[in-house]
XYZ file of C-alpha atoms in Angstrom:
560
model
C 74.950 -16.199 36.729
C 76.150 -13.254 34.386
C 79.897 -14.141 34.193
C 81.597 -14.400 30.987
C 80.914 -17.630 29.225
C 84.040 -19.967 28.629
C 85.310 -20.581 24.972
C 83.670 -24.002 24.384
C 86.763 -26.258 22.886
C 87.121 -30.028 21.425
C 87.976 -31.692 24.821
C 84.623 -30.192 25.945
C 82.557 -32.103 23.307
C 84.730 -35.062 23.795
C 84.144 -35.388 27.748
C 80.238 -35.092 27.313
C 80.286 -37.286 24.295
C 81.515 -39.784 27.202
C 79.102 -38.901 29.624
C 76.573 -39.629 27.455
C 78.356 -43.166 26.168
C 78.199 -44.230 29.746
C 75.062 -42.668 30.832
C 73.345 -44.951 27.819
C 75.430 -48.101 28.919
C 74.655 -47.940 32.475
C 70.991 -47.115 31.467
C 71.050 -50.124 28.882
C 72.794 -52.690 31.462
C 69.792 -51.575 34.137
C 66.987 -52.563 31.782
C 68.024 -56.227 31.475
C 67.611 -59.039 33.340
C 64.650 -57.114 36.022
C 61.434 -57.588 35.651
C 58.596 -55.218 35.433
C 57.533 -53.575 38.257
C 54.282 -52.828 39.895
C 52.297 -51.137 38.594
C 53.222 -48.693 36.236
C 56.229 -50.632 34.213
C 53.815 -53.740 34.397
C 51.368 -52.275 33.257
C 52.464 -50.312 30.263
C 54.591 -53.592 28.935
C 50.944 -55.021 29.222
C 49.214 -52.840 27.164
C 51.942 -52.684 24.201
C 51.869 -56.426 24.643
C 48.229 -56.880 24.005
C 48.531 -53.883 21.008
C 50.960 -56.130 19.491
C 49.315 -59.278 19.859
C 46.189 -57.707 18.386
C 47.362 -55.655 16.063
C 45.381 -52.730 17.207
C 47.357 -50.001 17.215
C 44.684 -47.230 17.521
C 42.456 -48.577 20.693
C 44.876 -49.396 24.075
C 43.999 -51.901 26.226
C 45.042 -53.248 29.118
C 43.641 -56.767 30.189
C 42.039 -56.848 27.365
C 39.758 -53.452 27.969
C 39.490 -50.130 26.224
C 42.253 -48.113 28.362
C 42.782 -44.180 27.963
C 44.292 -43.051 30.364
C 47.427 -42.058 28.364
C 47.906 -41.626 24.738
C 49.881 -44.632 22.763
C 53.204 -42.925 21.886
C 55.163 -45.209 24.083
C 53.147 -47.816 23.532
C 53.724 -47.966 20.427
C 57.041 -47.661 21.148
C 57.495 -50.586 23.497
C 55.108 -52.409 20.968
C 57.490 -51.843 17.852
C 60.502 -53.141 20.081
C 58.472 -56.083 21.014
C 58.473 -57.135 16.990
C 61.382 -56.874 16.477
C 63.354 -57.968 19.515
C 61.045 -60.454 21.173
C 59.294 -59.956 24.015
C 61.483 -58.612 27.491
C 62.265 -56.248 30.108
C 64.777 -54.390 27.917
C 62.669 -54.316 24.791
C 59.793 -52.580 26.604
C 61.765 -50.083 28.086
C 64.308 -49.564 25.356
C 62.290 -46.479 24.103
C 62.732 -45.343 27.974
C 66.305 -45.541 27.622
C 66.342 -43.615 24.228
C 64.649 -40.937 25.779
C 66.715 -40.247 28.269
C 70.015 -40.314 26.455
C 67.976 -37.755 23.646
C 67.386 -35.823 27.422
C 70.787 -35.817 28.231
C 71.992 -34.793 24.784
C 69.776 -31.526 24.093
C 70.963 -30.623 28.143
C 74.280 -30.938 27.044
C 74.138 -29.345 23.664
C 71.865 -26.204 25.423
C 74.125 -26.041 28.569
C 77.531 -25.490 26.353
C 75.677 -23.168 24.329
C 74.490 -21.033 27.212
C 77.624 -21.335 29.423
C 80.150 -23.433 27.991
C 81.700 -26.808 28.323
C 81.845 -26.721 32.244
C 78.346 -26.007 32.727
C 77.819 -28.262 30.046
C 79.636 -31.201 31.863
C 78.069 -30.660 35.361
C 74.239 -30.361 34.115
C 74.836 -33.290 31.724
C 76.690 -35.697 34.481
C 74.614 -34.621 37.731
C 71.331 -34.786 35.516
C 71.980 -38.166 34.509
C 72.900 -39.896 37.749
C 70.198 -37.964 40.137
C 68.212 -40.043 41.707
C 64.456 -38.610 39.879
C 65.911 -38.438 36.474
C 67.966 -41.846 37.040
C 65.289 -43.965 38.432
C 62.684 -42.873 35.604
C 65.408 -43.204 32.937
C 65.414 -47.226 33.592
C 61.720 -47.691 34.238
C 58.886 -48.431 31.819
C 56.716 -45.219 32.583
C 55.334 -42.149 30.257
C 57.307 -39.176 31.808
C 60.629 -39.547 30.315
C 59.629 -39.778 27.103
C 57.724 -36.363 27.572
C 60.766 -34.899 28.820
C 62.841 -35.961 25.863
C 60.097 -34.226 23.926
C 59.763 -30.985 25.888
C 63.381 -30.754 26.102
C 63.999 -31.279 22.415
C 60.841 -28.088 21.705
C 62.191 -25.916 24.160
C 65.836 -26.159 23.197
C 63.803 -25.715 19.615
C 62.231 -22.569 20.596
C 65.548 -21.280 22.408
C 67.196 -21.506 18.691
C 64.349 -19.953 17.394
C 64.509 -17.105 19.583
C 68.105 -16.736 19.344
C 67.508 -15.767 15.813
C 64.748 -12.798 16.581
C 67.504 -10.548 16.927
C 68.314 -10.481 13.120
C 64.978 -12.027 11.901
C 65.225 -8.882 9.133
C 67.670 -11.335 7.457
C 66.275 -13.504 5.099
C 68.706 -16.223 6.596
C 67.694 -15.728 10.010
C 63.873 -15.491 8.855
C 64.474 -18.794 7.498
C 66.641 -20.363 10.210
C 64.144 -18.904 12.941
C 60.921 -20.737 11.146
C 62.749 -24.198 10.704
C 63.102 -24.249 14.716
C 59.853 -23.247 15.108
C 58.644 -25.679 12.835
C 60.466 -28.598 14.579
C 59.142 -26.805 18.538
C 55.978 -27.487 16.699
C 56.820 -31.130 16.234
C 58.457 -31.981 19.008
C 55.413 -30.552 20.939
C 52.661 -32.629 18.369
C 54.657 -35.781 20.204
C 54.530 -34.893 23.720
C 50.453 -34.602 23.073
C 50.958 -38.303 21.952
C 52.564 -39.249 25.492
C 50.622 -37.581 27.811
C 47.718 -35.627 25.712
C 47.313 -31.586 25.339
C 48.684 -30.895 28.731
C 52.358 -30.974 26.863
C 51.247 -28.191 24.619
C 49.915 -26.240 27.351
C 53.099 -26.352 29.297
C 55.426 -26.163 26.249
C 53.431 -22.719 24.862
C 53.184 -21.103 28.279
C 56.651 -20.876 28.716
C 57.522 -19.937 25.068
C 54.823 -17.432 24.782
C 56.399 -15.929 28.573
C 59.832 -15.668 27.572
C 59.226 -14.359 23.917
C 56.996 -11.522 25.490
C 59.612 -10.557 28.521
C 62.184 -10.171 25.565
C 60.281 -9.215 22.729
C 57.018 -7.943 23.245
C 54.324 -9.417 20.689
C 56.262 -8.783 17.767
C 58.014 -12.274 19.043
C 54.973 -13.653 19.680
C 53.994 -13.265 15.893
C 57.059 -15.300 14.999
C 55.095 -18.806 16.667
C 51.344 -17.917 14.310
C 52.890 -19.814 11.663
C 50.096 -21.670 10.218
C 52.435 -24.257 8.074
C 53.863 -25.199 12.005
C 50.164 -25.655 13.019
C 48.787 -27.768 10.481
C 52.405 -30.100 10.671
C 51.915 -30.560 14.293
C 48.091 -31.280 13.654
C 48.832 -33.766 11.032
C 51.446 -35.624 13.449
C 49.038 -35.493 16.500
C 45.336 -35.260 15.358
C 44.648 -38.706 13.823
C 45.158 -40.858 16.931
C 42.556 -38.563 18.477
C 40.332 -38.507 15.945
C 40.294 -42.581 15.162
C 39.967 -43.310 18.396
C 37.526 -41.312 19.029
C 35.486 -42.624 16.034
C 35.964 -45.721 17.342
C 35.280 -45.387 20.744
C 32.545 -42.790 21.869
C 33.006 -43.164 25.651
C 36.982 -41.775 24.615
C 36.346 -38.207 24.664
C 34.562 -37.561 28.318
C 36.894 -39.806 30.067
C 39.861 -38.618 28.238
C 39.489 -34.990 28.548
C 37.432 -34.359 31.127
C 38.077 -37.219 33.988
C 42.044 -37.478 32.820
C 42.388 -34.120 32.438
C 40.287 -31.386 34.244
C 38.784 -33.329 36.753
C 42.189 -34.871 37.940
C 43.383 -31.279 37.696
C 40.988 -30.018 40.313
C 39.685 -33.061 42.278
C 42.209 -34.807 45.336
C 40.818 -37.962 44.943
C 43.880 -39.344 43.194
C 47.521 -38.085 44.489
C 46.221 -35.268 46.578
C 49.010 -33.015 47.966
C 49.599 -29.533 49.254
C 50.382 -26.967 46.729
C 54.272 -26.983 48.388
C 54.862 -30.528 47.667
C 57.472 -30.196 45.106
C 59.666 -27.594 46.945
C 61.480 -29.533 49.478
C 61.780 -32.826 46.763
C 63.194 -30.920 44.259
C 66.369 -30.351 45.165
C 66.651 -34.131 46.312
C 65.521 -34.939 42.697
C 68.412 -33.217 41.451
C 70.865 -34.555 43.965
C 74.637 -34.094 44.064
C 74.417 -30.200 42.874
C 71.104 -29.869 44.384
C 72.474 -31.031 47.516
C 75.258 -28.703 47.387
C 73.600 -25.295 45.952
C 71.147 -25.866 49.583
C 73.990 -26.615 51.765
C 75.006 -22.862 50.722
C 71.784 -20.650 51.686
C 73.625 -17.765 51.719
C 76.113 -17.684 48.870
C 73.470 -18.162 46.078
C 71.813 -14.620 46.936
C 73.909 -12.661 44.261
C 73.823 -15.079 41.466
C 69.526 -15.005 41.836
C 68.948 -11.698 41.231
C 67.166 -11.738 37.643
C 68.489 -8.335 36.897
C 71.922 -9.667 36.390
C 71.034 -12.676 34.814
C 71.450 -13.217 31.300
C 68.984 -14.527 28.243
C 69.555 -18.159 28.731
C 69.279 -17.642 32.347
C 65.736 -16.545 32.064
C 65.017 -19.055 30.082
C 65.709 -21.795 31.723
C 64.160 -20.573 34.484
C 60.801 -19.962 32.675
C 61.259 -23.647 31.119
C 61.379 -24.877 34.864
C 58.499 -22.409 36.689
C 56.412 -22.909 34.688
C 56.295 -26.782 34.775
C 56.484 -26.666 38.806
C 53.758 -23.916 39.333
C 51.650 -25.686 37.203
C 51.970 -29.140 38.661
C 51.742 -27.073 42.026
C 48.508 -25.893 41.339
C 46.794 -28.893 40.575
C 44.899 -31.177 42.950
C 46.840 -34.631 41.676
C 50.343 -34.807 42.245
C 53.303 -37.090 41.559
C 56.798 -36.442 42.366
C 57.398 -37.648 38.758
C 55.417 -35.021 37.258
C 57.984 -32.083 37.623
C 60.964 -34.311 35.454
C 60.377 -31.986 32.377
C 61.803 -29.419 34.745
C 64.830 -31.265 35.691
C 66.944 -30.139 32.479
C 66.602 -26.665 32.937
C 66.620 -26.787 36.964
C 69.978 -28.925 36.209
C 71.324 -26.401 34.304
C 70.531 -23.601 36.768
C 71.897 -25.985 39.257
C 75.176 -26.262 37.936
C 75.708 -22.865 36.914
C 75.263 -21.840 40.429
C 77.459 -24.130 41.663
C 80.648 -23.018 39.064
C 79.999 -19.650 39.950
C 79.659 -20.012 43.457
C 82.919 -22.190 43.526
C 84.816 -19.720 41.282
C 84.097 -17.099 43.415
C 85.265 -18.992 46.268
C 82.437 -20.088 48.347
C 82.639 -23.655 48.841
C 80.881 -23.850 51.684
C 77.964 -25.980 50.030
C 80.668 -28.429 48.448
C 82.352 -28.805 51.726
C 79.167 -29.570 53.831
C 78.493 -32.032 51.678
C 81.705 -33.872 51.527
C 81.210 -34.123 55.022
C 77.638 -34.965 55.063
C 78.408 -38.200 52.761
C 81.274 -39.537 54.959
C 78.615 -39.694 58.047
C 76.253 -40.912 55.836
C 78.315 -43.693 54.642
C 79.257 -44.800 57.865
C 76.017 -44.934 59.149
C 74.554 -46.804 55.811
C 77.406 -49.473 56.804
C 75.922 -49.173 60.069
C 72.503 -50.201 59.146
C 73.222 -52.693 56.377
C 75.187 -55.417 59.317
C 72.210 -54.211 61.773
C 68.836 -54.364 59.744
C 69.127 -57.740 58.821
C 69.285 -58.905 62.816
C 65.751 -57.100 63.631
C 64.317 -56.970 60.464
C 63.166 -60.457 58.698
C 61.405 -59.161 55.631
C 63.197 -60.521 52.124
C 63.621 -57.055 50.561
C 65.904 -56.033 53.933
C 67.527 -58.659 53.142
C 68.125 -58.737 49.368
C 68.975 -54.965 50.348
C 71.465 -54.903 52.523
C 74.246 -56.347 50.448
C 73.700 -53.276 47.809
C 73.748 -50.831 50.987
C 77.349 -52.541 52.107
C 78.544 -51.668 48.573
C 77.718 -47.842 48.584
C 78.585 -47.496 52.473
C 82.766 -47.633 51.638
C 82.034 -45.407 48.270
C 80.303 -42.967 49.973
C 82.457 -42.063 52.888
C 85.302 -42.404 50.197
C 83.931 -39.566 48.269
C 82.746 -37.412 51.328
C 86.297 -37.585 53.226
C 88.114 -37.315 49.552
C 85.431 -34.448 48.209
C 86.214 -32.444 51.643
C 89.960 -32.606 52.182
C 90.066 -31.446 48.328
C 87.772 -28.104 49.398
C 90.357 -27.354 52.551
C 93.134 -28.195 50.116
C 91.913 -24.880 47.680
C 90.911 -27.835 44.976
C 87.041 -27.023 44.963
C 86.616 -28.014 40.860
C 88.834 -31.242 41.757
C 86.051 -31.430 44.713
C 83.334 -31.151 42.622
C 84.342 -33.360 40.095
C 85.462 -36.489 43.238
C 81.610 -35.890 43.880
C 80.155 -36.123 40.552
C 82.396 -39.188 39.959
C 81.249 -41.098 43.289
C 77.777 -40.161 43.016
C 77.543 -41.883 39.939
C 79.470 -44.990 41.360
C 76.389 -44.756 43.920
C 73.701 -44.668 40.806
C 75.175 -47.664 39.365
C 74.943 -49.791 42.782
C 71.394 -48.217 43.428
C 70.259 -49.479 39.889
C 71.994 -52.817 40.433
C 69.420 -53.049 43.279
C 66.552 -52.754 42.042
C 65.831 -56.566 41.937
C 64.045 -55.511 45.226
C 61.395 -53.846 43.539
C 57.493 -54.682 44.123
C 57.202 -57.210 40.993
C 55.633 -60.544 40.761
C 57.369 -61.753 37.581
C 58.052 -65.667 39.175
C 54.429 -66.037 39.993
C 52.744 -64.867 35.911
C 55.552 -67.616 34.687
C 54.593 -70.252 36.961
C 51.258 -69.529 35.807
C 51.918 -69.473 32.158
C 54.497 -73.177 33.234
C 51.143 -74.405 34.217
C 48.289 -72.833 32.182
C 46.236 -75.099 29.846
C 43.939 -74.618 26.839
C 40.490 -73.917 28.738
C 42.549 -72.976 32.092
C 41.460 -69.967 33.723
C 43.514 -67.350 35.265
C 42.036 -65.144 38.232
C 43.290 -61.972 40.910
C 41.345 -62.187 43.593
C 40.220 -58.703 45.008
C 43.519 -57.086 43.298
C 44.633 -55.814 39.644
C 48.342 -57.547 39.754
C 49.524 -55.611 36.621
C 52.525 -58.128 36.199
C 50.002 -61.425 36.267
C 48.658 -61.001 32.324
C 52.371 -59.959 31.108
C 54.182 -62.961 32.623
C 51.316 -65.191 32.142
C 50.465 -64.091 28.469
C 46.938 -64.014 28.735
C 43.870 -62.299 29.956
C 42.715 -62.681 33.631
C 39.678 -62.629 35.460
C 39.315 -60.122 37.620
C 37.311 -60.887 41.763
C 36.019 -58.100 42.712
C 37.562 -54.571 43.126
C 37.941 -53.370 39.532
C 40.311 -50.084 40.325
C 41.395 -48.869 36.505
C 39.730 -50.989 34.934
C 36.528 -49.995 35.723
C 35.812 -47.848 32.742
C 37.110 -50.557 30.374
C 34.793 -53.266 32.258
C 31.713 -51.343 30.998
C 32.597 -50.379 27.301
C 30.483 -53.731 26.392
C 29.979 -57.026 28.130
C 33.135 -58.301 29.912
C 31.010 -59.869 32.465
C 32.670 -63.068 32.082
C 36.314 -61.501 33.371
C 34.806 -59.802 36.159
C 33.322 -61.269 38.893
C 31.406 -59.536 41.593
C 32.934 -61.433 44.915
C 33.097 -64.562 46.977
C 29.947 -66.134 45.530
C 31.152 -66.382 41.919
C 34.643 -67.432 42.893
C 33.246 -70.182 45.433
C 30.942 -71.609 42.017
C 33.569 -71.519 39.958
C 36.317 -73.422 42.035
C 33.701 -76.292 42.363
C 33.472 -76.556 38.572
C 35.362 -79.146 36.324
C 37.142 -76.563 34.890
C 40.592 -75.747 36.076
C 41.006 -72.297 38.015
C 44.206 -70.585 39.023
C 43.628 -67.927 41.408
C 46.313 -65.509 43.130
C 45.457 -64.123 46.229
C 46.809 -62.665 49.361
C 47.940 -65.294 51.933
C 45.595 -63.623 54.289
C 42.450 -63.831 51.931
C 43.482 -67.581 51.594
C 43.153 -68.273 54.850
C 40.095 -66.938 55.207
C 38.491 -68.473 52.477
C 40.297 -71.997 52.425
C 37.104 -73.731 54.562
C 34.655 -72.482 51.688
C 37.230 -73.751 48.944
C 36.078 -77.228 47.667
C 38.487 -78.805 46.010
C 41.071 -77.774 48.831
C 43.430 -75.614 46.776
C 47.118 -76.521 45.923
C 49.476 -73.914 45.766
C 52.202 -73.752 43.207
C 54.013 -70.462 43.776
C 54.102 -67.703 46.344
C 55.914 -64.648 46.701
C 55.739 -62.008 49.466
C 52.077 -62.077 50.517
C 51.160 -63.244 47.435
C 50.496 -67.113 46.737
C 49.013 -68.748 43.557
C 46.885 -71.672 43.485
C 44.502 -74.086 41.676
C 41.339 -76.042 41.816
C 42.775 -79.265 40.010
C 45.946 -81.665 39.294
């Protein structure tokens, strides 16, 4: 990774300027016209929904209960875009969208700086069509907005280091504080979308690389007590109000969010190695390729030849995937801050590997998507005869479409490597992978959402009508339906919430309060599981009438 950087030129900025045009339509075309999914894009579009509607903008809540889990950045967010563009799927995760395209900027604009337009291209593209970074960046969920806002301090504190090398100069004294200023920033805003883990991560890697390449004496650049006190004034005052407000916040907050998640398995427990063999799925095609090559890579990884940015970016990412490594919890999701940096490793080995001719990697892939395509054909004509479940079937149209695409670009992709074409090779990949993004987002109508059965409910909801889940939090239900829900039993999340006063009315302990309450005058709609149904429909006087179902799921009533 220590070859000479290429002279960055127009065309350069012009091609990425593209990528990122049709990175953000793609992205904004996959937010319309889905519907939330369960649990976390449901769920989230709930709570901004009910901050809206109550014009709380300091206390979350999610059906209608205290909820801290996370901190209200994107809330807000979603919340803001729900004024002013009405309530939908593409308003809540417009600020989703946003931050991936900021994402996909500050790779590009670090990546040409480091190693020129090339590198620059590759990161950018791959980055924004791999299948972690593309999923998240068209779902309503926290960790691509943290990723927009470790990306933007780190490629912060990369400018800011940059300048320690002349910081005698009054110019480059005052260039190197203005990026540390805005590191400090960009960090006070990841603490609002995910709490003080973001400044942990964010100063452990600054605070390693200025040390390996400055001693202290860097360090002392980042004690800048103007930086401090604008971060604290951007991030304090949600903690503090709500806090105030809300004295249960604190010990749930930090302690069960934080360090008991940390060090407990009871949510998301994994072995410490879980994010090694996902990673370099998550940042499929050049991930794919730089592990089809083992053997080539062993040059370009030895630190002693790599240069500044190298290091860098390779601090950026460790330290985000030893961290998450460590901990008890863990989500495949939790490692995207790395994916910039790993994307720009990624495609730096790649170039070099190519341009000194091993292409081994690029070929075995080529390959490896031609039998993959056929065999995706394969499956979509035979699935359907064995398997009767809807999603197989809403699937297997979408898996047609990518099976001709993909052996396209394998068979193309690999001729192109024997031909002595391995940059036209890489570029037929990047090209059809993307082709493959944009049919894999055009499926995701066969998500787990429940979007028909909240507006059936709403279609069919009176004044005085009650709503309940029976034995199951359905996140989508109070979104769809527009109001609060009553809750049977098996209070999951919402626990905590339930007991920050009395909500004893919305939660009911079991069978025997849902049996009283179906027999009076009142009108009850209830959504259970078909199976639950069944088992209760003897006990159920008035015998229920349904009015919608959907997979397992079926909604019914008391009353005409």
């Amino acid at each position: 990774m220590s070859a000479a950087i290429p002279v960055r030129r127009p065309r350069g900025a012009l091609l990425l300027a593209v990528v990122l045009m049709a990175a953000a339509l793609v992205y904004g075309v996959g937010t319309r016209g889905f519907a939330l999914s369960e649990p976390d894009e449901a769920r989230y579009g709930e709570i901004a929904r009910e901050m809206l509607e109550s014009g709380d903008w300091i206390t979350p809540r999610l059906n209608y209960v205290v909820y801290f889990e996370k901190p209200p950045l994107v809330y807000w967010s979603s919340a803001l875009a729900f004024a002013g563009l009405g309530q939908s799927e593409f308003a809540a995760r417009l600020p989703v969208v946003l931050s991936a395209v900021l994402t996909l900027a500050l790779t590009a604009w670090l990546a040409r700086r480091l190693y020129g337009d090339a590198t620059a291209l590759l990161a950018t593209g791959g980055l924004a069509v791999s299948p972690l970074f593309g999923v998240l960046a068209v779902a309503l969920t926290l960790d691509m907005a943290l990723t927009a806002c470790i990306t933007l301090a780190m490629v912060c504190a990369w400018h800011a280091c940059a300048w320690q090398a002349e910081a005698d100069e009054p110019r480059s004294v005052a260039a190197r504080t203005r990026w540390v200023r805005a590191a400090y920033v960009a960090t006070a805003l990841a603490m609002l979308v995910k709490g003080p883990v973001a400044a942990l991560l964010i100063g452990a890697a600054v605070f390693l690389y200025a040390v390996t390449h400055g001693g202290l004496r860097a360090v002392r650049a980042w004690l800048d007590w103007r930086a401090f006190a604008l971060a604290a004034v951007i991030a304090l005052p949600w903690f503090v109000l709500v806090g105030l407000r809300n004295p249960g916040f604190w010990q749930f907050f930090i302690v069960d969010q934080h360090f008991t998640r940390f060090v407990s398995k009871r949510e998301h427990g994994q072995p410490i190695w879980f994010f090694l063999p996902v990673l370099p799925v998550a940042l499929a095609p050049w991930g794919f390729v730089a592990l089809a090559d083992p053997v080539a890579p062993r040059a370009a990884w030895d630190p002693r030849t790599w240069r500044p940015g190298t290091h860098f970016c390779a601090i950026w990412a460790a330290v985000i995937v030893v961290f998450f490594s460590l901990s008890a919890s863990k989500l495949l999701t939790y490692v995207l801050p790395a994916l910039p940096a790993l994307s720009i490793l990624c495609a730096r080995l790649v170039l070099t590997n190519v341009d000194r001719g091993h292409v081994a990697g690029v070929k075995r892939i080529g390959w490896l998507l031609l039998f993959s395509g056929l065999v995706m054909g394969l499956c979509a004509a035979l699935l359907p005869m064995f398997m009767h479940h809807w999603r197989v079937r809403a699937l297997a149209p979408f898996l047609f479409a990518a099976a001709l695409p993909m052996a396209v670009t394998g068979l193309l992709s690999g001729r192109l490597v024997v031909a002595g074409r391995a940059r036209a090779a890489l570029a037929v990949l990047g090209c059809g992978w993307a082709l493959l993004f944009c049919i894999a987002v055009a499926g995701r109508g066969a998500a787990n959402e429940y979007r028909s059965l909240g507006v059936a409910a709403r279609t069919e909801l009176r004044e005085g009508d009650r709503l309940a889940l029976y034995q199951k939090y359905v996140q989508g239900m109070p979104f769809y339906a527009g109001r609060r829900v009553v809750l049977i039993g098996g209070r999951s999340e919402l626990k905590f919430g339930s007991q920050q006063g009395d909500h004893s009315a919305w939660f009911w302990s079991g069978d025997e309060d849902l049996i009283r309450e179906w027999r009076s005058p009142s009108r009850l709609f209830v959504l259970f599981n078909r199976q639950d149904l069944d088992r209760l429909r003897a006990q159920l006087d008035p015998p229920p009438i349904e009015i919608a179902a959907k997979d397992k799921k079926v909604l019914v009533k008391n009353r005409p």
